[in-house]
């Protein structure tokens, strides 16, 4: 059973479009993280959100942590081909202490 | 600062053979993770160490997989005997530990079992 459910699984869009990726759970998390992974490489951390309702911006990327700390979203504005990759959410479920669990990921392809 | 080092990058073995992967985490990182990532899926935690102690190995198939982290630094993950379904990328990650869980990953070892 996947603790973190990501949607959509796949997303193919044109350069310049906006998109949102979702990460949902029935469990409460002490923190959530977003990673980006390119083929043949390990995931690279983009951001960590800790406080319920927190919003963080990283250039064209906006991350939000739900008020109840059970879900998160990643919004990309004006997507570029360089944004192509696998986006993974990960977090520490409070019921499991320090165990870092991952969602299945969203594969994003941005066409030029 | 050097990143997480893993070796080998690629390994092809026949089923029922054994294989070992090595990981050198970032210096000073107390927590070390081994993940299995099957193509198109997110990483699945196999085992987590805090220094040289095991924190979680609930998803490690202990009949064939073993891992150790001697002296709380380097770690090895072994599979014996390998099955076809073990074909995956094995990722090692480390973090400072305690309240800081931002994980830094190595490039992974791609295992193909034929």
Short mmCIF file of C-alpha atoms in Angstrom, two decimals:
data_model
loop_
_atom_site.label_atom_id
_atom_site.label_comp_id
_atom_site.label_asym_id
_atom_site.label_seq_id
_atom_site.Cartn_x
_atom_site.Cartn_y
_atom_site.Cartn_z
CA UNK A 1 0.00 0.00 0.00
CA UNK A 2 1.40 3.35 -1.09
CA UNK A 3 1.22 5.90 1.74
CA UNK A 4 1.70 8.79 -0.68
CA UNK A 5 -0.42 8.86 -3.84
CA UNK A 6 0.74 11.11 -6.65
CA UNK A 7 -1.33 12.33 -9.55
CA UNK A 8 -1.22 12.42 -12.44
CA UNK A 9 1.15 9.55 -13.22
CA UNK A 10 2.12 11.05 -16.58
CA UNK A 11 1.91 14.55 -17.95
CA UNK A 12 2.90 15.69 -21.42
CA UNK A 13 2.54 19.41 -22.11
CA UNK A 14 3.77 22.12 -24.44
CA UNK A 15 6.44 24.62 -23.46
CA UNK A 16 4.90 27.64 -21.77
CA UNK A 17 1.93 25.82 -20.22
CA UNK A 18 1.26 25.66 -16.49
CA UNK A 19 0.79 22.42 -14.54
CA UNK A 20 0.08 21.11 -11.07
CA UNK A 21 1.16 17.80 -9.55
CA UNK A 22 -0.56 16.46 -6.45
CA UNK A 23 0.60 14.32 -3.55
CA UNK A 24 -2.08 12.97 -1.21
CA UNK A 25 -2.27 10.75 1.84
CA UNK A 26 -4.60 9.73 4.63
CA UNK A 27 -1.65 9.93 7.02
CA UNK A 28 -0.26 13.02 8.70
CA UNK A 29 3.32 13.93 7.86
CA UNK A 30 5.78 15.88 9.97
CA UNK A 31 7.30 17.17 6.74
CA UNK A 32 7.03 16.63 3.00
CA UNK A 33 9.72 16.93 0.38
CA UNK A 34 9.73 17.19 -3.40
CA UNK A 35 12.49 15.66 -5.51
CA UNK A 36 13.23 15.70 -9.23
CA UNK A 37 14.92 12.74 -10.88
CA UNK A 38 16.45 12.59 -14.35
CA UNK A 39 17.16 9.31 -16.20
CA UNK A 40 20.24 7.55 -14.87
CA UNK A 41 20.55 9.81 -11.85
CA UNK A 42 19.40 9.76 -8.25
CA UNK A 43 16.60 12.06 -7.04
CA UNK A 44 17.62 15.63 -6.20
CA UNK A 45 15.85 17.53 -3.44
CA UNK A 46 13.88 20.60 -4.56
CA UNK A 47 12.18 21.70 -1.35
CA UNK A 48 11.05 20.68 2.13
CA UNK A 49 7.78 21.94 3.63
CA UNK A 50 7.20 21.60 7.35
CA UNK A 51 4.31 23.81 8.50
CA UNK A 52 0.68 23.14 7.59
CA UNK A 53 -0.47 25.69 4.99
CA UNK A 54 3.12 26.60 4.09
CA UNK A 55 3.82 27.89 0.59
CA UNK A 56 7.33 27.98 -0.84
CA UNK A 57 8.44 29.39 -4.17
CA UNK A 58 11.51 28.38 -6.12
CA UNK A 59 11.64 30.49 -9.31
CA UNK A 60 8.78 29.11 -11.46
CA UNK A 61 7.95 26.32 -8.97
CA UNK A 62 5.42 26.81 -6.15
CA UNK A 63 5.04 24.19 -3.42
CA UNK A 64 2.18 24.03 -0.96
CA UNK A 65 1.69 21.89 2.16
CA UNK A 66 -1.92 21.22 3.12
CA UNK A 67 -3.32 22.67 6.34
CA UNK A 68 -3.77 19.18 7.81
CA UNK A 69 -0.28 18.11 6.70
CA UNK A 70 -1.68 15.21 4.67
CA UNK A 71 -1.14 16.53 1.16
CA UNK A 72 1.02 18.75 -0.98
CA UNK A 73 1.09 20.21 -4.46
CA UNK A 74 3.73 21.38 -6.89
CA UNK A 75 2.78 24.02 -9.44
CA UNK A 76 5.05 24.91 -12.36
CA UNK A 77 4.44 28.13 -14.26
CA UNK A 78 5.45 28.45 -17.91
CA UNK A 79 7.03 25.00 -18.12
CA UNK A 80 10.25 24.59 -20.09
CA UNK A 81 11.81 21.49 -21.71
CA UNK A 82 14.42 21.53 -18.93
CA UNK A 83 11.65 20.77 -16.43
CA UNK A 84 11.22 17.32 -17.95
CA UNK A 85 11.79 14.56 -15.41
CA UNK A 86 10.27 12.40 -12.71
CA UNK A 87 8.84 14.40 -9.81
CA UNK A 88 8.67 12.57 -6.51
CA UNK A 89 7.07 13.57 -3.26
CA UNK A 90 8.43 12.06 -0.06
CA UNK A 91 7.73 12.51 3.61
CA UNK A 92 7.98 11.43 7.19
CA UNK A 93 4.65 9.88 8.26
CA UNK A 94 4.17 10.64 11.94
CA UNK A 95 3.03 7.10 12.69
CA UNK A 96 6.36 5.73 11.39
CA UNK A 97 8.80 8.09 13.05
CA UNK A 98 11.89 8.78 10.96
CA UNK A 99 11.06 6.61 7.93
CA UNK A 100 11.30 8.56 4.66
CA UNK A 101 8.70 7.18 2.22
CA UNK A 102 8.20 8.10 -1.42
CA UNK A 103 5.25 8.39 -3.75
CA UNK A 104 5.26 6.61 -7.12
CA UNK A 105 6.15 9.81 -8.97
CA UNK A 106 4.82 11.91 -11.82
CA UNK A 107 6.62 11.71 -15.15
CA UNK A 108 6.60 15.15 -16.77
CA UNK A 109 7.49 15.75 -20.39
CA UNK A 110 7.63 19.30 -21.70
CA UNK A 111 7.71 19.54 -25.48
CA UNK A 112 9.27 22.49 -27.28
CA UNK B 1 31.56 18.64 -0.58
CA UNK B 2 31.67 15.14 -2.09
CA UNK B 3 28.30 13.52 -2.72
CA UNK B 4 27.09 10.00 -2.06
CA UNK B 5 29.26 7.50 -3.91
CA UNK B 6 27.92 4.18 -5.14
CA UNK B 7 29.52 1.33 -7.03
CA UNK B 8 29.23 -0.36 -9.36
CA UNK B 9 27.03 1.76 -11.71
CA UNK B 10 25.81 -1.29 -13.61
CA UNK B 11 25.71 -5.02 -12.93
CA UNK B 12 24.35 -7.91 -14.95
CA UNK B 13 24.09 -11.31 -13.28
CA UNK B 14 22.26 -14.57 -13.81
CA UNK B 15 19.45 -15.60 -11.52
CA UNK B 16 20.57 -17.47 -8.42
CA UNK B 17 23.91 -15.65 -8.43
CA UNK B 18 24.92 -13.26 -5.68
CA UNK B 19 25.75 -9.56 -5.94
CA UNK B 20 26.92 -6.79 -3.62
CA UNK B 21 26.57 -3.02 -3.84
CA UNK B 22 28.66 -0.49 -1.98
CA UNK B 23 27.78 2.99 -0.72
CA UNK B 24 29.89 5.75 0.80
CA UNK B 25 27.62 8.45 2.27
CA UNK B 26 28.37 12.14 2.71
CA UNK B 27 30.83 12.65 5.55
CA UNK B 28 29.07 13.31 8.85
CA UNK B 29 25.70 11.98 7.74
CA UNK B 30 24.33 9.69 10.44
CA UNK B 31 21.39 8.28 8.49
CA UNK B 32 21.86 5.99 5.50
CA UNK B 33 19.07 4.57 3.33
CA UNK B 34 18.94 1.86 0.69
CA UNK B 35 16.08 2.12 -1.77
CA UNK B 36 14.97 -0.13 -4.62
CA UNK B 37 13.52 1.65 -7.64
CA UNK B 38 11.80 -0.38 -10.32
CA UNK B 39 11.54 1.30 -13.72
CA UNK B 40 8.75 3.89 -13.78
CA UNK B 41 8.11 3.74 -10.04
CA UNK B 42 9.13 5.71 -6.97
CA UNK B 43 11.89 4.47 -4.65
CA UNK B 44 10.91 1.81 -2.13
CA UNK B 45 12.77 1.87 1.19
CA UNK B 46 14.60 -1.38 1.88
CA UNK B 47 16.58 -0.50 4.99
CA UNK B 48 17.46 2.57 7.03
CA UNK B 49 20.49 2.90 9.33
CA UNK B 50 21.10 5.45 12.06
CA UNK B 51 24.88 5.34 12.52
CA UNK B 52 25.55 1.56 12.51
CA UNK B 53 22.16 0.53 13.91
CA UNK B 54 19.12 -0.55 11.86
CA UNK B 55 16.14 1.81 12.23
CA UNK B 56 13.80 0.11 9.76
CA UNK B 57 14.14 -2.99 7.60
CA UNK B 58 10.48 -3.95 7.42
CA UNK B 59 10.47 -4.10 3.61
CA UNK B 60 13.79 -5.89 3.21
CA UNK B 61 13.32 -9.48 1.87
CA UNK B 62 15.51 -10.95 4.55
CA UNK B 63 15.60 -14.42 3.04
CA UNK B 64 17.80 -13.08 0.23
CA UNK B 65 18.80 -9.49 1.02
CA UNK B 66 21.23 -8.36 3.71
CA UNK B 67 22.85 -5.05 4.52
CA UNK B 68 25.41 -3.80 6.95
CA UNK B 69 26.96 -0.50 7.92
CA UNK B 70 30.11 -1.26 9.80
CA UNK B 71 31.58 1.60 11.85
CA UNK B 72 28.60 3.76 10.89
CA UNK B 73 30.09 4.98 7.62
CA UNK B 74 30.16 2.84 4.44
CA UNK B 75 27.45 0.33 3.73
CA UNK B 76 27.01 -2.75 1.59
CA UNK B 77 23.80 -4.32 0.32
CA UNK B 78 23.90 -7.96 -0.76
CA UNK B 79 21.47 -10.13 -2.67
CA UNK B 80 21.89 -13.89 -2.52
CA UNK B 81 20.45 -15.61 -4.50
CA UNK B 82 19.14 -13.07 -7.01
CA UNK B 83 15.76 -13.44 -8.72
CA UNK B 84 14.55 -11.93 -12.00
CA UNK B 85 12.25 -9.55 -10.10
CA UNK B 86 15.27 -8.02 -8.32
CA UNK B 87 16.13 -6.18 -11.54
CA UNK B 88 15.98 -2.54 -10.53
CA UNK B 89 18.07 0.49 -9.63
CA UNK B 90 19.42 0.36 -6.09
CA UNK B 91 19.79 3.84 -4.64
CA UNK B 92 21.76 4.80 -1.58
CA UNK B 93 20.99 8.05 0.21
CA UNK B 94 22.21 9.77 3.33
CA UNK B 95 21.03 12.57 5.59
CA UNK B 96 22.28 14.34 8.67
CA UNK B 97 19.66 12.43 10.65
CA UNK B 98 17.58 13.27 13.70
CA UNK B 99 15.28 16.16 12.70
CA UNK B 100 17.07 16.82 9.40
CA UNK B 101 15.91 14.27 6.86
CA UNK B 102 16.81 16.00 3.61
CA UNK B 103 18.22 13.06 1.72
CA UNK B 104 21.08 13.21 -0.75
CA UNK B 105 21.19 10.39 -3.26
CA UNK B 106 23.92 8.61 -5.14
CA UNK B 107 23.58 7.84 -8.86
CA UNK B 108 22.44 4.30 -8.10
CA UNK B 109 23.41 0.85 -9.29
CA UNK B 110 21.36 -0.57 -12.14
CA UNK B 111 21.01 -4.33 -11.62
CA UNK B 112 19.81 -6.62 -14.38
CA UNK B 113 19.12 -10.24 -13.50
CA UNK B 114 18.88 -12.56 -16.52
#
